[in-house]
mmCIF file of C-alpha atoms and ligand atoms in Angstrom:
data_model
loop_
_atom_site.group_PDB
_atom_site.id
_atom_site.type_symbol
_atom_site.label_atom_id
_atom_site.label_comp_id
_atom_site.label_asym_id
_atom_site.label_seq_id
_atom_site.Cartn_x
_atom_site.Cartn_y
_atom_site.Cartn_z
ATOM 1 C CA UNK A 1050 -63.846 -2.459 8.679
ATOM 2 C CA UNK A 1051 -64.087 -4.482 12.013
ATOM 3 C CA UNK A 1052 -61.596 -6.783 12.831
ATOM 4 C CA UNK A 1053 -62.179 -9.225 15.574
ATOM 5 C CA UNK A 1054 -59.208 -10.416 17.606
ATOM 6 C CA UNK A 1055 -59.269 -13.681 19.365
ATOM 7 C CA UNK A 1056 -55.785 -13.445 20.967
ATOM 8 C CA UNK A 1057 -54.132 -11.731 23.383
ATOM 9 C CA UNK A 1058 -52.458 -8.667 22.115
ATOM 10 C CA UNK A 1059 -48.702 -8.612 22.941
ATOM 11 C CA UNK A 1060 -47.709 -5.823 21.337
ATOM 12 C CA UNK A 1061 -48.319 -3.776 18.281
ATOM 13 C CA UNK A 1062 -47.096 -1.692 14.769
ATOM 14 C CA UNK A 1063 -47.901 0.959 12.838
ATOM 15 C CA UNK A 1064 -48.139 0.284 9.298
ATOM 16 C CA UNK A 1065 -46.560 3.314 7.331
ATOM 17 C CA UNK A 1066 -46.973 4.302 3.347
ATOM 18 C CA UNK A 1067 -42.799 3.325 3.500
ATOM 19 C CA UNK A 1068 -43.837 -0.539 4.507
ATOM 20 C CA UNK A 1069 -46.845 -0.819 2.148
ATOM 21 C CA UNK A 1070 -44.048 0.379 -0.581
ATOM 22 C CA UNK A 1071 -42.036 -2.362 1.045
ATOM 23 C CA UNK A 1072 -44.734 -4.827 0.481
ATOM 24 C CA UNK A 1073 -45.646 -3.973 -3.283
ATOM 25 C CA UNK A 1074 -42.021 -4.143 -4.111
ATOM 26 C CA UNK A 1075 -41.634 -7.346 -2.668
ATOM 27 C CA UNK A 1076 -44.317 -8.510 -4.508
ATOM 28 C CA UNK A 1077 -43.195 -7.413 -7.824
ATOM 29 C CA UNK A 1078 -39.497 -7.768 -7.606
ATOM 30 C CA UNK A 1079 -39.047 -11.847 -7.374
ATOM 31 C CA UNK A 1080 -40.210 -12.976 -10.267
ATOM 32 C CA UNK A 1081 -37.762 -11.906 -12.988
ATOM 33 C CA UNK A 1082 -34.044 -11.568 -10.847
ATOM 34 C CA UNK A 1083 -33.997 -14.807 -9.681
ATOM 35 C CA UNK A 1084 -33.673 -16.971 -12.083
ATOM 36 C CA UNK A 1085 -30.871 -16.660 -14.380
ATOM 37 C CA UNK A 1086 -28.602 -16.315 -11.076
ATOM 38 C CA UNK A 1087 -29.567 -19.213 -9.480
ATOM 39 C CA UNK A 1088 -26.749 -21.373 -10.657
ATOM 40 C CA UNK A 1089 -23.839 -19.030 -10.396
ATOM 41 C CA UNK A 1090 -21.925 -20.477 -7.191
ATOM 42 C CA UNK A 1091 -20.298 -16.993 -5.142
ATOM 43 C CA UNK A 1092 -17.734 -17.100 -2.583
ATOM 44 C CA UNK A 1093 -19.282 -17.887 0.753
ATOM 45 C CA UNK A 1094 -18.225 -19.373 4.279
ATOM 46 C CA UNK A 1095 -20.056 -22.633 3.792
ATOM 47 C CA UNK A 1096 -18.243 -23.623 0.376
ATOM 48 C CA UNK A 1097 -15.765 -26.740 1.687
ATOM 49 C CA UNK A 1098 -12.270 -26.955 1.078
ATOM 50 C CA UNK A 1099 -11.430 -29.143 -2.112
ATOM 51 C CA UNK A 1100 -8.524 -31.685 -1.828
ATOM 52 C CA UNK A 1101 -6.183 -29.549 -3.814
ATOM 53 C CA UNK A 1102 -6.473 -26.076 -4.460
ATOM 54 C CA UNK A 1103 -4.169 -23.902 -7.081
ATOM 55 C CA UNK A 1104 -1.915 -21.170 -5.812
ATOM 56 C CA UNK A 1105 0.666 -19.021 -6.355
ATOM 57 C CA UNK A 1106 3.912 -18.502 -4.035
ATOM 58 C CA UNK A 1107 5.433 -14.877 -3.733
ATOM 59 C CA UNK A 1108 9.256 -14.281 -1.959
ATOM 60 C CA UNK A 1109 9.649 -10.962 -0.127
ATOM 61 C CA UNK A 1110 13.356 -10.053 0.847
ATOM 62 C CA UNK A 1111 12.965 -7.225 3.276
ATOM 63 C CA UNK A 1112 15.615 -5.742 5.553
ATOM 64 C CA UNK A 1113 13.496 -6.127 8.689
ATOM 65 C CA UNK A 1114 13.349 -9.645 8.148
ATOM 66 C CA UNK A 1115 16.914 -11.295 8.441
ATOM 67 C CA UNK A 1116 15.370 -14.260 6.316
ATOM 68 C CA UNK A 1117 13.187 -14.336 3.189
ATOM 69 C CA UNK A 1118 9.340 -14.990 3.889
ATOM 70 C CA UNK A 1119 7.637 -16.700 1.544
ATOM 71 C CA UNK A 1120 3.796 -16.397 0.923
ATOM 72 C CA UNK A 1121 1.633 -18.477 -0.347
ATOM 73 C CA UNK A 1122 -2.130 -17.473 -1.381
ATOM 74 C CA UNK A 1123 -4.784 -20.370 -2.439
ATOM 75 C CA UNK A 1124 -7.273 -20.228 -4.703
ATOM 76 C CA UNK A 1125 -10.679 -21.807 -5.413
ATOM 77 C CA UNK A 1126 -11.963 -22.231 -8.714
ATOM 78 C CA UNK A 1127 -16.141 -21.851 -9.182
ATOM 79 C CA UNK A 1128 -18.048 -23.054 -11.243
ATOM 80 C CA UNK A 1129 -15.496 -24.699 -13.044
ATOM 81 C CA UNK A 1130 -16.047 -25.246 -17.045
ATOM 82 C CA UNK A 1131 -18.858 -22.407 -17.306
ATOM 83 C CA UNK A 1132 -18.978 -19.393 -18.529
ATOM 84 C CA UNK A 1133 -19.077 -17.680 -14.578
ATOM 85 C CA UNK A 1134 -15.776 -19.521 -14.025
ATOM 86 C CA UNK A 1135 -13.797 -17.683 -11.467
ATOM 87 C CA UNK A 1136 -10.975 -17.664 -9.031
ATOM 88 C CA UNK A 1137 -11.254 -16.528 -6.058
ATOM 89 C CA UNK A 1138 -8.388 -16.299 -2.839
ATOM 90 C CA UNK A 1139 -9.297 -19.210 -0.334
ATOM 91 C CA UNK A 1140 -6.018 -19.156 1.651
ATOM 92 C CA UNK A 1141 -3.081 -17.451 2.773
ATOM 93 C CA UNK A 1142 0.104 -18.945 4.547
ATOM 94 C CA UNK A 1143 3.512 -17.281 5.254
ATOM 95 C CA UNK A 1144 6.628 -19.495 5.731
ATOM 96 C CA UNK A 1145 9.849 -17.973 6.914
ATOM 97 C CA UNK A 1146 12.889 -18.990 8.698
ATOM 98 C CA UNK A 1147 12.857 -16.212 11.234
ATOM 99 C CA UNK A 1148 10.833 -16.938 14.210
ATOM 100 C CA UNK A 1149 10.692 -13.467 15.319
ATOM 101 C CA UNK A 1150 7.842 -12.520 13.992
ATOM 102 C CA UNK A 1151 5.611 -15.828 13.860
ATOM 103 C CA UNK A 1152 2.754 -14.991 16.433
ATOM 104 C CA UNK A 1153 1.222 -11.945 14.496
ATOM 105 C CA UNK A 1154 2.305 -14.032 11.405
ATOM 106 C CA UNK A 1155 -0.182 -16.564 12.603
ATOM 107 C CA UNK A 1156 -2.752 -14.785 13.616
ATOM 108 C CA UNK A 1157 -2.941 -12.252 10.548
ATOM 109 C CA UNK A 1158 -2.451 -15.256 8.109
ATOM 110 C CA UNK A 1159 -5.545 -16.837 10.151
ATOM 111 C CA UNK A 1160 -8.004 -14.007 9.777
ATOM 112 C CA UNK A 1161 -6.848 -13.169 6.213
ATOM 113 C CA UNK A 1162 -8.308 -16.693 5.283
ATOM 114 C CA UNK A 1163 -11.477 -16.268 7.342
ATOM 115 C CA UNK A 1164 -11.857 -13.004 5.342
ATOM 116 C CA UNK A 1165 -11.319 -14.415 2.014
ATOM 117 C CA UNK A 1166 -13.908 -17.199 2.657
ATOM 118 C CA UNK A 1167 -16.354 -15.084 4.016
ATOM 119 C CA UNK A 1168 -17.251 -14.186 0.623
ATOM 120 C CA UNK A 1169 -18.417 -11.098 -0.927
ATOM 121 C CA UNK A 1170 -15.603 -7.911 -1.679
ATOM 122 C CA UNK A 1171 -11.897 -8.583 -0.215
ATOM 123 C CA UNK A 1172 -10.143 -6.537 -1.894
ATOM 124 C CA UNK A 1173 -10.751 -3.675 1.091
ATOM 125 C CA UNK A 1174 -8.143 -5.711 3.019
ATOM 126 C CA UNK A 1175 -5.307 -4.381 0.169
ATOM 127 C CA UNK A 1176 -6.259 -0.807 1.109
ATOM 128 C CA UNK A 1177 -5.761 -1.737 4.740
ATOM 129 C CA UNK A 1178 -2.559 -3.343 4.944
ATOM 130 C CA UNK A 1179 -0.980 -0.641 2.529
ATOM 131 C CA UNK A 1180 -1.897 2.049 5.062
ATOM 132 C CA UNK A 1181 0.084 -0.106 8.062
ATOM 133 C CA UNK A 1182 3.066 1.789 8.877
ATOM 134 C CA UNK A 1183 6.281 0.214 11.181
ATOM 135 C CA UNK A 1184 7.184 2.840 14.376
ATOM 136 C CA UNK A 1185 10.785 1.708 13.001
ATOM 137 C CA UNK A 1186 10.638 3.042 9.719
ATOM 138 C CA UNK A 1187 10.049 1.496 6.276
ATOM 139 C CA UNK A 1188 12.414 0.283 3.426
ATOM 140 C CA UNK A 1189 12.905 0.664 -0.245
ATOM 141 C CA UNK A 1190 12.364 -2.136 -2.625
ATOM 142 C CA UNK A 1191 13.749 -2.680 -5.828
ATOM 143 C CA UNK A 1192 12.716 0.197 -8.144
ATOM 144 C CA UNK A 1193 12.466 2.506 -5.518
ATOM 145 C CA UNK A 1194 9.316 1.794 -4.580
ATOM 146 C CA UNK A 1195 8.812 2.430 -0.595
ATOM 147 C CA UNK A 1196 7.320 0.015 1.287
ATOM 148 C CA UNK A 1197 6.423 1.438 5.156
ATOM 149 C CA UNK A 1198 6.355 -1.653 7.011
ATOM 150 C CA UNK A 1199 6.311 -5.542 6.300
ATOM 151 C CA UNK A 1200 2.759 -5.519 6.283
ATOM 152 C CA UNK A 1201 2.033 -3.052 3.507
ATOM 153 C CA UNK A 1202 4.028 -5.262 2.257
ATOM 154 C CA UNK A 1203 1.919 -8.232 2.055
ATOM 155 C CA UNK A 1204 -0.904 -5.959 1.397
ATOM 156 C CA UNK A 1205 0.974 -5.193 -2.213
ATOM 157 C CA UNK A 1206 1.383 -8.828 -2.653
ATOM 158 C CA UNK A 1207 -2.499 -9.751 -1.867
ATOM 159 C CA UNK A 1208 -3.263 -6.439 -4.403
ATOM 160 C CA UNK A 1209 -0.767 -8.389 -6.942
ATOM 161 C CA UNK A 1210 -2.712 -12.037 -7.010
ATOM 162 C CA UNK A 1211 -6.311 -10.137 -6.902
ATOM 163 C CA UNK A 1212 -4.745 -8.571 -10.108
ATOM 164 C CA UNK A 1213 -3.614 -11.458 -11.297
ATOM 165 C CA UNK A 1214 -6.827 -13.395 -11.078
ATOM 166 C CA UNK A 1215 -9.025 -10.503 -12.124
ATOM 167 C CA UNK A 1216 -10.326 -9.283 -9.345
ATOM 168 C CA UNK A 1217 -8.511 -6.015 -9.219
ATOM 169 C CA UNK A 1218 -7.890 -3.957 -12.286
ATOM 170 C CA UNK A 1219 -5.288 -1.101 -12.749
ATOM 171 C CA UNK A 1220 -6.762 2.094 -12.976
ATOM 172 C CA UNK A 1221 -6.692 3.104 -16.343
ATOM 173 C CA UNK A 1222 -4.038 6.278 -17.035
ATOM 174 C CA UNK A 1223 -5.963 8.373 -19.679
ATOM 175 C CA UNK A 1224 -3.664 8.793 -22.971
ATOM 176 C CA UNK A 1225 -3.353 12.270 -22.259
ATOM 177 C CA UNK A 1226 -1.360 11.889 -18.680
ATOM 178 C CA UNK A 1227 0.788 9.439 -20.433
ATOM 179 C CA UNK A 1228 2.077 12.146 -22.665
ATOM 180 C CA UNK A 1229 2.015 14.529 -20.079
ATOM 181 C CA UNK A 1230 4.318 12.056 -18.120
ATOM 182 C CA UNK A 1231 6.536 10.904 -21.297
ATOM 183 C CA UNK A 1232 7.043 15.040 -22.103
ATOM 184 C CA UNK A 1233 8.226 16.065 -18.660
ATOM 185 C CA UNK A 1234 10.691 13.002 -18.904
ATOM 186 C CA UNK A 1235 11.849 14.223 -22.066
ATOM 187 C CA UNK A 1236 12.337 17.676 -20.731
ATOM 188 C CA UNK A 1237 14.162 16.770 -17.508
ATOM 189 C CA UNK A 1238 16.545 14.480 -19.633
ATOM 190 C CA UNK A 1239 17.925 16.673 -21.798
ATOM 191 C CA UNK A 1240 18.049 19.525 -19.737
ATOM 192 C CA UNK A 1241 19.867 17.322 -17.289
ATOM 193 C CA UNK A 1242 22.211 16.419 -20.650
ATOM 194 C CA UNK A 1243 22.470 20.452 -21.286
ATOM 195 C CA UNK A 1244 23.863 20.823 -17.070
ATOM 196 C CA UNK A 1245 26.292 18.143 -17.827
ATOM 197 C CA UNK A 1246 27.651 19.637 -20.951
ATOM 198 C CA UNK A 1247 27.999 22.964 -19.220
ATOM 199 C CA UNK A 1248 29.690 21.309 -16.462
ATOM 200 C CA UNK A 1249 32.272 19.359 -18.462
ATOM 201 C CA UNK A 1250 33.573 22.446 -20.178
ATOM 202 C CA UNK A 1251 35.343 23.215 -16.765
ATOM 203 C CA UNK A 1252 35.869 19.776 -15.093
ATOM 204 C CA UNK A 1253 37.647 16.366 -16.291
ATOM 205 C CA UNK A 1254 37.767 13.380 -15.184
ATOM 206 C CA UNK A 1255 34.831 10.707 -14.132
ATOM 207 C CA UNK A 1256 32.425 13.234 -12.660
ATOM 208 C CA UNK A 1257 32.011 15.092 -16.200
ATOM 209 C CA UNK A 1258 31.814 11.384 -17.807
ATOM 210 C CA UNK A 1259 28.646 10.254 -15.829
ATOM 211 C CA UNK A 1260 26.437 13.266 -16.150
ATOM 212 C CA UNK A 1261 22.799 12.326 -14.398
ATOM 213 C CA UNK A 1262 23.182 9.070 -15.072
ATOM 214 C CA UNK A 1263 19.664 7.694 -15.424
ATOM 215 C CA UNK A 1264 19.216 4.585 -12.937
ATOM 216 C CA UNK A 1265 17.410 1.636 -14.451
ATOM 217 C CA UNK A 1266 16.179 -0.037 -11.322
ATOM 218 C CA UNK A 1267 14.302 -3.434 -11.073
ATOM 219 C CA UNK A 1268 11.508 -3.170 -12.790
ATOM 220 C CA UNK A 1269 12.510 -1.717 -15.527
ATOM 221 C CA UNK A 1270 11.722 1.877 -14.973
ATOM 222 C CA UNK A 1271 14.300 4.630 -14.839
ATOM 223 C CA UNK A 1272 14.002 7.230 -12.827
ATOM 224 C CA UNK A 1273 17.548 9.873 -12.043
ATOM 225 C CA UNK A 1274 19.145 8.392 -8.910
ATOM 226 C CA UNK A 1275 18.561 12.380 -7.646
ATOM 227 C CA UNK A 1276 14.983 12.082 -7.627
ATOM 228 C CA UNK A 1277 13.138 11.828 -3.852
ATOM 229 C CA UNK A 1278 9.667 9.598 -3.026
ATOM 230 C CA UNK A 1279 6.578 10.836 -4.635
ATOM 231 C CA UNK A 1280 4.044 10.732 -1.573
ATOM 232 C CA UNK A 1281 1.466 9.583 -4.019
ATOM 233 C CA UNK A 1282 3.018 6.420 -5.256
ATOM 234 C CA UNK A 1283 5.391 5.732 -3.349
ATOM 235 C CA UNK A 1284 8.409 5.461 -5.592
ATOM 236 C CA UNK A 1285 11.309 7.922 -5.495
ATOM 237 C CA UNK A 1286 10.377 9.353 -8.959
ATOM 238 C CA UNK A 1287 10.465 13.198 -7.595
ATOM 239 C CA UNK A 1288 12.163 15.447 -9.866
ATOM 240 C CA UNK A 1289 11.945 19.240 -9.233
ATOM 241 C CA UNK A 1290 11.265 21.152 -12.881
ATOM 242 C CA UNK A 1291 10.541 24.726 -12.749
ATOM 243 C CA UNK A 1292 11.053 24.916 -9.455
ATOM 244 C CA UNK A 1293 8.162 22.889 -8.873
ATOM 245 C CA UNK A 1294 8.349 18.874 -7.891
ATOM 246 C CA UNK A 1295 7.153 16.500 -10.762
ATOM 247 C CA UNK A 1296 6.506 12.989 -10.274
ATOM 248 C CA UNK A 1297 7.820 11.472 -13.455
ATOM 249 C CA UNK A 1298 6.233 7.721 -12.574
ATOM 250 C CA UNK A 1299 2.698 8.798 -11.952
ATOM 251 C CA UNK A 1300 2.675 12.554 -13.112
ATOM 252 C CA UNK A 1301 2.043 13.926 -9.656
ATOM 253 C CA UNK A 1302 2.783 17.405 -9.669
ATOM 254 C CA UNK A 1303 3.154 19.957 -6.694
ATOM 255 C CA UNK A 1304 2.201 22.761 -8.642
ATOM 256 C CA UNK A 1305 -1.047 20.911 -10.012
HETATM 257 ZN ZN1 ZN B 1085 4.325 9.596 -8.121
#
């Protein structure tokens, strides 16, 4: 085949068997995909800001922080009345008494609402904050769950409102490490009883009355007040059993 060229030749390709794929694919792919999407609005940076936007308001009381912060996360409803109705997070603002620490404040608040109206999967920010530890040292929340800096902090509470409107499910425990969990409870329970009652032969007074008392902490779980934090969750639920420490919150276990 002879091709005549009429213009000046600026520069030049190679066409490989991978681009010819390219091109047949292209071809054929269209057609059928786009249409039934083409009227599902997504999250993206160009969507504008409605008058009034729903939210929710979460309080954190932390000992870092001499007041409470309070945080407020926006969200925009899409395609409103369909069946692809969705919320997603369109804003964040923190409000808090303290000025101490209002310049990151700002500035994190600022980017986590460019983030969320860029579009496409947020939830990655969750994962990030968790992992932000404070050079100071952490805290423990109600329920013994151990938060490592204020920022993990918020991180939980962003996790909390993606749960909340969907866009973050639990991971589903398996019915099988449920009873695995709910047995070694049972076991560390009454053998703690069975110490006690040994103990109280010998002793009176208050010490033999409150055996391991089981704590029942704010959100309703108990775990013994003896118990240390399970690395894995974060919550001191650490019991050892058989010489061997036992998460009784989310089953970890040392000795696998
Ligand atoms: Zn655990």
């Amino acid at each position: 085949m002879t091709v005549r060229i009429d213009k000046k030749i600026k520069g030049y390709a190679v066409v490989t068997p991978d681009d010819k794929a390219k091109e047949t694919a292209k071809a054929a792919a269209p057609a059928p995909a786009a249409e039934p999407e083409d009227n599902v609005i997504q999250m993206h940076e160009r969507i504008e800001r409605p008058e009034v936007l729903i939210g929710s308001t979460y309080k954190i009381k932390s000992p870092l922080v001499e007041h409470a912060m309070y945080v407020t996360i926006n969200d925009i409803v899409l395609n409103a009345g369909n069946e692809h109705e969705h919320r997603r997070p369109f804003e964040i603002f923190i409000n808090c008494k303290s000025m101490e620490h209002f310049q990151w404040i700002v500035a994190l608040t600022r980017i986590m609402s460019a983030v969320f109206r860029k579009g496409g999967d947020v939830t990655f920010i969750v994962d990030e904050m968790k992992a932000v530890f404070d050079p100071r040292g952490g805290y423990f929340k109600a329920g013994g769950v151990y938060m490592p800096s204020l920022v993990a902090e918020l991180g939980h509470i962003v996790e909390d409102h993606l749960k909340s409107i969907g866009m973050l499910h639990d991971p589903e425990m398996s019915d099988h490490q449920r009873a695995l969990i709910a047995e070694k409870r049972k076991q560390f329970e009454e053998r703690s009883k069975k110490n006690a009652d040994a103990g109280s032969a010998g002793l009176t007074g208050s010490a033999a009355d409150h055996p391991e008392d089981i704590e029942v902490t704010g959100e309703g779980a108990t775990f013994p007040p003896s118990a240390t934090m399970c690395h894995k969750c974060s919550t001191k639920a650490l019991v050892l059993m058989d010489g061997c420490a036992t998460c009784l919150n989310c089953g970890y276990s040392k000795c696998g």
